Each structure stands twice: as C-alpha cells, then as structure tokens.
C-alpha cells in the first residue's frame, strides 16, 4: 500500500509539478471556451442558413456536417499539423486543436439545431408568416427560441464530449493538462502526475456531467 | 355456486409515505362470483385491485388466492401465483412490437412452458371467444381500443386464471366501443369465471354483478346486491356518490 | 494547386502505403469489434444497475457512468498504459485500449440504454408481470426489444463514436489505421497517407452517419 501511495500519490512530486498542471488547466480551459463559443455559433448559423431551403447551399452544409461527424478529429488534427506546413500554411498546435474541435462541434451543433428546427410545428411558421413577420423574423422570434430549447440537452452532452477532446492536444505538443502530466511523468519517473491529471479533469468535467444529468432528468419530467 | 372463497383479502393495508390509502380492507369473493367495486376517484379501489396480484405491494395484510397466500413465498412463487390471477388494465398494455397472436402466446410459452403448437391453438381459441380470431396476425397499433382490450382479455384468459381482475377496463374507450368489451365480460361471467371489476359502468353492474361494493376514503363503506345498493343505499356517502354519478 | 495535390492526394504514395494501411485497418476493425461488443454488454448491466431497486447498486452505477463520462478517453488510456506499470501491472497496448475504451463506452451505452428503458411505459412491465413472466423474461421479451428500438439512433451514433475513438490508440503506438498512416507520412514526408486514412474512415462511417440522420428524422416525424 505504501509503495502504491508512493508511486501514484507522492506528495513531493505533487508539490513540484502542481504549477505545471495548473498552467495546463489554464490552457485547457482557454481552448475549451474558444471551441464552445465558436463551434456553437457556427453550428447555429449553419442551421439557420439551412432553414432557408436553398438547395445547393444545403447540399454543402449537409456534406460538411456529415464529414465532420464521421471523421475522427485526431486524423484531421494530424493532417493540419503535419500536412499543411508543406503547402506553406504553418499553424500552431493550439490553433490546429481549436480549429478542428470547433469545426467538429459546429457539425454536430448544426445537426442538433436543425433537428430542433424540424420539430417546430409547421403551424408555428405559418402563424408567424401570416401575422406579417416575414421569414427571417419568424425564424428569429418564433422558430429559434423553440428549437434552442429542444437542442440544449443533446448539445450539452456533445459540448462535453468535444471539450474533453482537448486532451488530443498532447499528440501535437499543446501544453494542456495531459501533456503537462506526461512530460512531468517522464521527468519525475513517477505516476503521480498522471493521477494529478485525472484529478484535474474530474474537477473540470464532473460538474458538467452532473449538470447534464440534471438537465436531462428535468426535460424528461416535462415530457411526462 | 360453490361457496369456497376463490379470492380472499384479509386486513389489507396500504400506505404511501404517511398517507393511508387502504385501511384494513376485508373481502371474500366466492367461486363464480362477480364482485363490482365502485367509488369516487382516490377512494383506493384501483389500489386494492392492484394489491391483489402485488403489482402494488401491500403494507400489511394477506391475499389468499385459491387457498394459497400470495404474500408468502419467494419471487418465483409469486410469478407462479400470478398465472392464476388474470388482470385487465385501463390502458390495455398490449406489447406493441408483437403480433396479436404473439401477445397471447408469450406468457403461455415462457411462464407455463407450453409448446408452440399448444400455445397457438389455445390463443386461437381465446381470440375466437373474444371475436378477434381474424386479427391474429395484426399488430396492436392496427386495432381499435375496444379490439385491443379484447385481445388483452384473451391474453389473460389463455393462462387459465382462477380469478380475473378488471381495472376500469372501459374507461379509456370511445363510448361506441364499450359494448363489445362488456359483452365479452358478460360471456365470461356466464361461463363461471370469478371476477372483480372496478368500473363506472353502473348499468353493467345492475345487470351482471352478484355483489356491489362501495369504497370511499380507503374503506368499504357499504356492500350488497345491486338491487340493495343502487335501489336502497344505507350510508349517506353512498347516496351522495350515486346521485352524483347518475347526474 | 499542383503542390496541394502532390502533398495530399498523391496517388503513387497512397498506392505504396496501401498494404500498411490495410493491416492498420484490420487492427482497427479488431479493436472496434472488441470494444463495441463488450461495451454493448457492459453498458446493459450498468444501465440495469442504474434502474435497480437496491439503492447501493444505483449509486455505484451512477458513480461509474459519471466518472467515466467525465474523464477524456485519452487520459484514461494513458493512465492505464503508462501508469499501471508503475504498480507492477504490465499491459499490452491492445488490452490497454480495450480496457480504457470499454470503461468509457459502457458508460455512454449505459446512458443510452437507460433512456430506452425509461421510454417503455410502466404498463408494459405490469402487464407482463401480471401474466406471470419473471423479471428476466419481462426484460428479455417485452421491455428490452421496445427500449432498444426507441434508442436505435443513439446506439448507432454512439457506435460511430467508438470507431472514431479507436484512432486514439495510435498515441500509444498500437499499429491501427491512424498509427500506420502516421508512420507512412513520416517515411514519405507526405500527408497523402493521412488523407487516405481519412478517406477510409469516411467510407466506413459516412453510411452510418447518414443512417443516424435518417432514423432521427423518422422518429421526429
């Protein structure tokens, strides 16, 4: 047991690498926040565009959403990070991570918002247009609020899944939590930094998971 | 009519948290008897019925079916006893993913371990009895409410129950479909089935019930033959209820 | 434009790397079948624990799902692969991946099953039990078939996520599709093998993604 504590919860190692892990948390949070804002806004914009029903435009939106829902983000990250410099586009690790995760979130968010729009009754659209609001204002004031309410629970789950992927940054040298921990692990020869990273992720994401569970149980109740 | 009780409820109590829904209910139903239970909503009549096969767990008391106490014994004993107690629900509860025939054969095959041929034959007999043999291959979603309820009755009957419990069997039906279900129940009574019926169909009660029980506030307020109870109710509460439902 | 095609869609390099990619694909498929199969089974048990009448069982299964939904799968993988040897437990990369993703996925599958089980009306349980079916029989014949049909789109989209997830195995040098593509890239100094890997993932997953959308639209209607 002592040996176990010594390896996984060594106080000396902990004290030494706490600043690194905290710096990692900061990087993770910054990238996560940027991904969430950009991804949701882009997804919402795409879903709104799609509701105008322009055929060729919708074809491209659907293709985009399908491709980014089907591709593993790590593949795209590697292509951007290792492939693009050879055609003269040099992107930093954090920038690649942000772009890929935001694009992935946007694809999922578009589908979720679109499902929300689709389930708004046709009568709601007709009522808005019949009262002279016109398409865009009916979209903004009538359809959008209803669609967003429906979209929130699945969106929270998706946001959670994608912000957790900031850990993929460790594969391209972004000094977020996981890569700070693995670096510290190889320097210290102790598993303690890995334990610290697990703890850090739990501190950040466990409240989000509990929040998502609460949100789901609340909407499940309303359906009864 | 033999006088041995087929179903006996002894000192049945049911509490939800601090509210007592059933207070020391006693009830004996003889073989072949049709007992009709009426009462305002919230009187505990459905809860009492649901306690009779332990879909609702009684807080205390005994339920004796055909001489055996279903409150004693293991979970497996309970499953076996439930085969003897048919139940028909307000909401039918047919299995939407199975054909009518499969709905009626499932428990025969899995709980009674009948062969497929035997279960199918028995199911067709029962569907014939409720007038729906021609719907054997249909799915519940394709049937009217009245038809679904008759299939649900066939599903219970196929297990050869000793007692049938009906929990507001016609309340969810359009008025024009009620008659077909009541007719099936009347046939069943004439064949000697022991039945307990919770319902608001007073006309049906007058015509077919051997005994009517009026419940209110978790107790049996009054009981008697239909003529006694509808014609000359003794308790004030019974009178008040009857004048309300007869408008 | 030429340099773009040369760097990303170089047919010669793609053709050269094809055998390596195919062996990677084989490993990816092996990983997927192990993780999906075990996840589907494990998730069912976790979900049943979640619905249990025993309080301690409910708490354990909720704690399990929340814990493994909060941890990024890559962190779990690194912890198991790089951390456990410190405790004297040596584990092959393949099994590290299977265990890490099983913990992660059974949690996600469990949540999907749970939503499905809740969606089946209580009357179905009561009808089945009143005809003398045991709890296991009620689950197997009446409740689960309906539950699974109700959440089929979610089960499917979760399975798409599992396939995508297996690409993380490349981080601990398990030679699956993405790892082999990365190898080919570093040997040829050309990103075409990575693009080829992306195309293979698309061929694998695009039909499934379409199917998910199709199901969702049919359920909404």
Coordinates of N, CA and C in Angstrom, one line a residue, chain B residues 83-198:
Chain B
X83 N -50.0 -16.4 -12.5 CA -50.6 -17.0 -13.6 C -52.1 -17.3 -13.3
X84 N -52.4 -17.5 -12.0 CA -53.8 -17.8 -11.6 C -54.7 -16.6 -11.5
X85 N -54.0 -15.4 -11.6 CA -54.8 -14.1 -11.4 C -54.7 -13.3 -12.7
X86 N -55.7 -13.3 -13.5 CA -55.7 -12.5 -14.7 C -55.9 -11.1 -14.4
X87 N -55.3 -10.2 -15.2 CA -55.5 -8.7 -14.9 C -55.7 -8.0 -16.2
X88 N -56.7 -7.2 -16.3 CA -57.0 -6.4 -17.4 C -56.9 -4.9 -17.0
X89 N -56.1 -4.1 -17.8 CA -55.8 -2.8 -17.4 C -56.7 -1.8 -18.2
X90 N -56.8 -0.6 -17.6 CA -57.5 0.5 -18.3 C -56.8 0.8 -19.6
X91 N -55.4 0.8 -19.6 CA -54.7 1.2 -20.8 C -54.3 0.0 -21.7
X92 N -54.9 -1.1 -21.6 CA -54.7 -2.4 -22.4 C -53.3 -2.9 -22.2
X93 N -52.3 -2.1 -22.5 CA -50.9 -2.5 -22.3 C -50.6 -3.8 -23.1
X94 N -51.0 -3.8 -24.4 CA -50.6 -4.8 -25.3 C -49.1 -4.5 -25.7
X95 N -48.4 -5.6 -26.0 CA -47.0 -5.3 -26.4 C -46.9 -4.9 -27.9
X96 N -46.5 -3.6 -28.1 CA -46.7 -3.0 -29.4 C -45.8 -3.7 -30.5
X97 N -44.7 -4.4 -30.0 CA -43.7 -4.9 -31.0 C -44.1 -6.4 -31.4
X98 N -45.2 -6.9 -30.9 CA -45.6 -8.3 -31.2 C -46.9 -8.3 -31.8
X99 N -47.1 -9.3 -32.7 CA -48.5 -9.5 -33.3 C -49.4 -9.9 -32.2
X100 N -50.7 -9.8 -32.5 CA -51.8 -10.2 -31.6 C -51.5 -11.6 -31.1
X101 N -51.3 -12.5 -32.0 CA -51.0 -13.9 -31.6 C -49.9 -14.1 -30.6
X102 N -48.8 -13.4 -30.9 CA -47.6 -13.5 -30.0 C -47.9 -12.8 -28.7
X103 N -48.7 -11.8 -28.6 CA -49.1 -11.2 -27.4 C -49.8 -12.3 -26.5
X104 N -50.6 -13.1 -27.1 CA -51.4 -14.0 -26.4 C -50.6 -15.3 -26.0
X105 N -49.5 -15.6 -26.8 CA -48.8 -16.8 -26.6 C -47.6 -16.6 -25.7
X106 N -47.1 -15.4 -25.6 CA -45.8 -15.1 -24.9 C -45.7 -15.8 -23.5
X107 N -46.7 -15.4 -22.6 CA -46.6 -16.0 -21.3 C -46.9 -17.4 -21.2
X108 N -47.8 -17.9 -22.2 CA -48.0 -19.4 -22.2 C -46.8 -20.1 -22.5
X109 N -45.9 -19.6 -23.4 CA -44.7 -20.3 -23.8 C -43.7 -20.2 -22.7
X110 N -43.5 -18.9 -22.2 CA -42.4 -18.6 -21.3 C -42.7 -19.0 -19.8
X111 N -43.9 -18.7 -19.4 CA -44.2 -18.9 -17.9 C -44.8 -20.3 -17.7
X112 N -45.7 -20.7 -18.6 CA -46.4 -22.0 -18.5 C -45.6 -23.1 -19.2
X113 N -44.6 -22.7 -20.0 CA -43.8 -23.7 -20.8 C -44.6 -24.5 -21.7
X114 N -45.7 -24.0 -22.3 CA -46.4 -24.7 -23.3 C -45.7 -24.8 -24.6
X115 N -45.9 -25.9 -25.4 CA -45.3 -25.9 -26.7 C -45.9 -24.9 -27.6
X116 N -45.2 -24.6 -28.7 CA -45.7 -23.6 -29.6 C -47.1 -24.0 -30.2
X117 N -47.2 -25.2 -30.6 CA -48.5 -25.7 -31.2 C -49.6 -25.5 -30.2
X118 N -49.3 -25.9 -28.9 CA -50.3 -25.9 -27.9 C -50.7 -24.4 -27.6
X119 N -49.7 -23.6 -27.5 CA -50.0 -22.2 -27.1 C -50.7 -21.5 -28.3
X120 N -50.3 -21.8 -29.5 CA -51.0 -21.2 -30.7 C -52.5 -21.6 -30.7
X121 N -52.7 -22.9 -30.5 CA -54.1 -23.4 -30.5 C -54.9 -22.8 -29.4
X122 N -54.4 -22.7 -28.2 CA -55.1 -22.1 -27.1 C -55.4 -20.6 -27.4
X123 N -54.4 -19.9 -28.0 CA -54.5 -18.5 -28.3 C -55.7 -18.3 -29.3
X124 N -55.7 -19.1 -30.3 CA -56.7 -19.0 -31.3 C -58.1 -19.2 -30.7
X125 N -58.2 -20.2 -29.8 CA -59.5 -20.5 -29.1 C -59.9 -19.2 -28.4
X126 N -59.0 -18.6 -27.6 CA -59.3 -17.4 -26.8 C -59.7 -16.2 -27.7
X127 N -58.9 -16.1 -28.8 CA -59.2 -15.0 -29.7 C -60.6 -15.2 -30.4
X128 N -60.9 -16.4 -30.6 CA -62.3 -16.8 -31.1 C -63.3 -16.3 -30.1
X129 N -63.1 -16.6 -28.9 CA -64.0 -16.3 -27.8 C -64.3 -14.8 -27.7
X130 N -63.3 -14.0 -28.0 CA -63.5 -12.5 -27.9 C -63.8 -12.0 -29.3
X131 N -64.0 -12.8 -30.3 CA -64.4 -12.4 -31.6 C -63.3 -11.8 -32.4
X132 N -62.0 -12.1 -32.2 CA -60.9 -11.5 -32.9 C -60.0 -12.5 -33.6
X133 N -60.4 -13.7 -33.8 CA -59.5 -14.7 -34.4 C -59.0 -14.2 -35.7
X134 N -59.7 -13.4 -36.5 CA -59.3 -12.9 -37.8 C -58.2 -11.9 -37.6
X135 N -57.9 -11.4 -36.4 CA -56.9 -10.3 -36.3 C -55.6 -10.9 -35.7
X136 N -55.4 -12.2 -35.7 CA -54.3 -12.9 -35.0 C -53.0 -12.3 -35.5
X137 N -52.9 -12.0 -36.8 CA -51.6 -11.6 -37.4 C -51.4 -10.0 -37.4
X138 N -52.4 -9.3 -36.9 CA -52.3 -7.9 -36.9 C -51.5 -7.4 -35.7
X139 N -51.0 -6.2 -35.8 CA -50.3 -5.6 -34.6 C -51.2 -4.7 -33.8
X140 N -50.9 -4.6 -32.5 CA -51.8 -3.8 -31.7 C -52.2 -2.4 -32.2
X141 N -51.1 -1.7 -32.8 CA -51.4 -0.4 -33.4 C -52.4 -0.3 -34.5
X142 N -52.7 -1.5 -35.1 CA -53.7 -1.5 -36.2 C -55.1 -1.7 -35.6
X143 N -55.3 -2.0 -34.3 CA -56.6 -2.3 -33.8 C -57.2 -1.1 -33.1
X144 N -58.6 -1.1 -33.0 CA -59.3 -0.1 -32.2 C -59.1 -0.4 -30.7
X145 N -59.4 0.6 -29.9 CA -59.2 0.4 -28.5 C -60.0 -0.7 -27.9
X146 N -61.3 -0.9 -28.4 CA -62.1 -2.0 -28.0 C -61.5 -3.3 -28.4
X147 N -61.0 -3.4 -29.6 CA -60.3 -4.6 -30.0 C -59.1 -4.9 -29.2
X148 N -58.3 -3.9 -28.9 CA -57.1 -4.1 -28.1 C -57.5 -4.6 -26.7
X149 N -58.5 -4.1 -26.1 CA -58.9 -4.6 -24.8 C -59.4 -6.0 -24.8
X150 N -60.0 -6.4 -25.9 CA -60.5 -7.8 -26.0 C -59.3 -8.7 -26.2
X151 N -58.3 -8.3 -26.9 CA -57.0 -9.1 -27.0 C -56.4 -9.2 -25.7
X152 N -56.4 -8.1 -24.9 CA -55.8 -8.1 -23.6 C -56.5 -9.1 -22.7
X153 N -57.8 -9.2 -22.8 CA -58.6 -10.2 -22.1 C -58.2 -11.6 -22.5
X154 N -58.1 -11.8 -23.8 CA -57.7 -13.1 -24.3 C -56.3 -13.5 -23.8
X155 N -55.4 -12.5 -23.7 CA -54.1 -12.8 -23.3 C -54.1 -13.3 -21.8
X156 N -55.0 -12.8 -21.0 CA -55.1 -13.3 -19.6 C -55.8 -14.6 -19.6
X157 N -56.9 -14.7 -20.3 CA -57.6 -16.0 -20.3 C -56.8 -17.2 -20.7
X158 N -55.9 -17.0 -21.7 CA -55.1 -18.1 -22.2 C -54.3 -18.8 -21.2
X159 N -54.1 -18.1 -20.0 CA -53.3 -18.7 -19.0 C -54.2 -19.5 -18.0
X160 N -55.4 -19.7 -18.3 CA -56.4 -20.4 -17.4 C -56.4 -19.8 -16.0
X161 N -56.6 -18.5 -15.8 CA -56.6 -18.0 -14.5 C -57.8 -18.4 -13.7
X162 N -57.7 -18.4 -12.3 CA -58.8 -18.8 -11.5 C -59.7 -17.5 -11.2
X163 N -59.0 -16.4 -11.2 CA -59.7 -15.1 -10.9 C -59.3 -14.1 -12.0
X164 N -60.3 -13.2 -12.4 CA -59.9 -12.1 -13.3 C -60.2 -10.8 -12.6
X165 N -59.2 -9.9 -12.7 CA -59.3 -8.6 -12.1 C -59.4 -7.6 -13.3
X166 N -60.4 -6.7 -13.2 CA -60.6 -5.7 -14.3 C -60.5 -4.3 -13.7
X167 N -59.4 -3.6 -14.1 CA -59.2 -2.3 -13.6 C -59.7 -1.2 -14.6
X168 N -60.9 -0.8 -14.4 CA -61.5 0.2 -15.3 C -61.3 -0.1 -16.7
X169 N -61.8 -1.3 -17.1 CA -61.5 -1.8 -18.5 C -62.1 -1.0 -19.6
X170 N -63.1 -0.2 -19.4 CA -63.7 0.5 -20.5 C -63.5 2.0 -20.4
X171 N -62.8 2.5 -19.4 CA -62.7 3.9 -19.2 C -61.9 4.7 -20.3
X172 N -61.0 3.9 -21.0 CA -60.2 4.6 -22.0 C -60.8 4.4 -23.4
X173 N -62.1 3.9 -23.4 CA -62.6 3.6 -24.7 C -63.7 4.6 -25.2
X174 N -63.8 4.8 -26.5 CA -64.8 5.6 -27.0 C -66.2 4.9 -26.7
X175 N -67.2 5.7 -26.4 CA -68.5 5.1 -26.0 C -69.0 4.0 -26.9
X176 N -68.8 4.1 -28.2 CA -69.4 3.1 -29.1 C -68.6 1.8 -29.0
X177 N -67.4 1.8 -28.4 CA -66.6 0.6 -28.4 C -66.8 -0.2 -27.0
X178 N -67.5 0.5 -26.1 CA -67.6 -0.1 -24.7 C -68.4 -1.4 -24.7
X179 N -69.5 -1.4 -25.5 CA -70.4 -2.6 -25.5 C -69.7 -3.9 -25.9
X180 N -68.8 -3.9 -26.9 CA -68.1 -5.1 -27.3 C -67.3 -5.7 -26.1
X181 N -66.7 -4.8 -25.3 CA -65.8 -5.3 -24.2 C -66.8 -5.9 -23.1
X182 N -67.8 -5.1 -22.8 CA -68.8 -5.6 -21.8 C -69.4 -6.9 -22.1
X183 N -69.6 -7.1 -23.4 CA -70.3 -8.4 -23.9 C -69.3 -9.5 -23.6
X184 N -68.0 -9.3 -23.9 CA -67.0 -10.4 -23.6 C -67.0 -10.7 -22.1
X185 N -67.1 -9.6 -21.3 CA -67.1 -9.9 -19.8 C -68.3 -10.6 -19.4
X186 N -69.4 -10.3 -20.0 CA -70.7 -11.0 -19.6 C -70.6 -12.5 -20.0
X187 N -70.1 -12.8 -21.2 CA -69.9 -14.2 -21.6 C -69.0 -14.9 -20.5
X188 N -68.0 -14.2 -20.1 CA -67.0 -14.8 -19.2 C -67.8 -15.2 -17.9
X189 N -68.6 -14.3 -17.4 CA -69.4 -14.5 -16.2 C -70.3 -15.7 -16.3
X190 N -70.9 -15.8 -17.5 CA -71.9 -16.9 -17.7 C -71.1 -18.2 -17.8
X191 N -69.8 -18.2 -18.1 CA -69.0 -19.4 -18.1 C -68.5 -19.8 -16.8
X192 N -68.8 -19.0 -15.8 CA -68.4 -19.3 -14.4 C -67.1 -18.7 -13.9
X193 N -66.5 -17.7 -14.6 CA -65.3 -17.1 -14.1 C -65.5 -16.3 -12.9
X194 N -64.6 -16.3 -12.0 CA -64.6 -15.5 -10.8 C -64.0 -14.1 -11.2
X195 N -64.8 -13.0 -10.9 CA -64.3 -11.7 -11.4 C -64.4 -10.6 -10.4
X196 N -63.5 -9.7 -10.3 CA -63.6 -8.5 -9.6 C -63.4 -7.3 -10.6
X197 N -64.4 -6.5 -10.6 CA -64.4 -5.4 -11.6 C -64.5 -4.0 -11.0
X198 N -63.5 -3.2 -11.2 CA -63.5 -1.8 -10.8 C -63.9 -1.0 -12.1

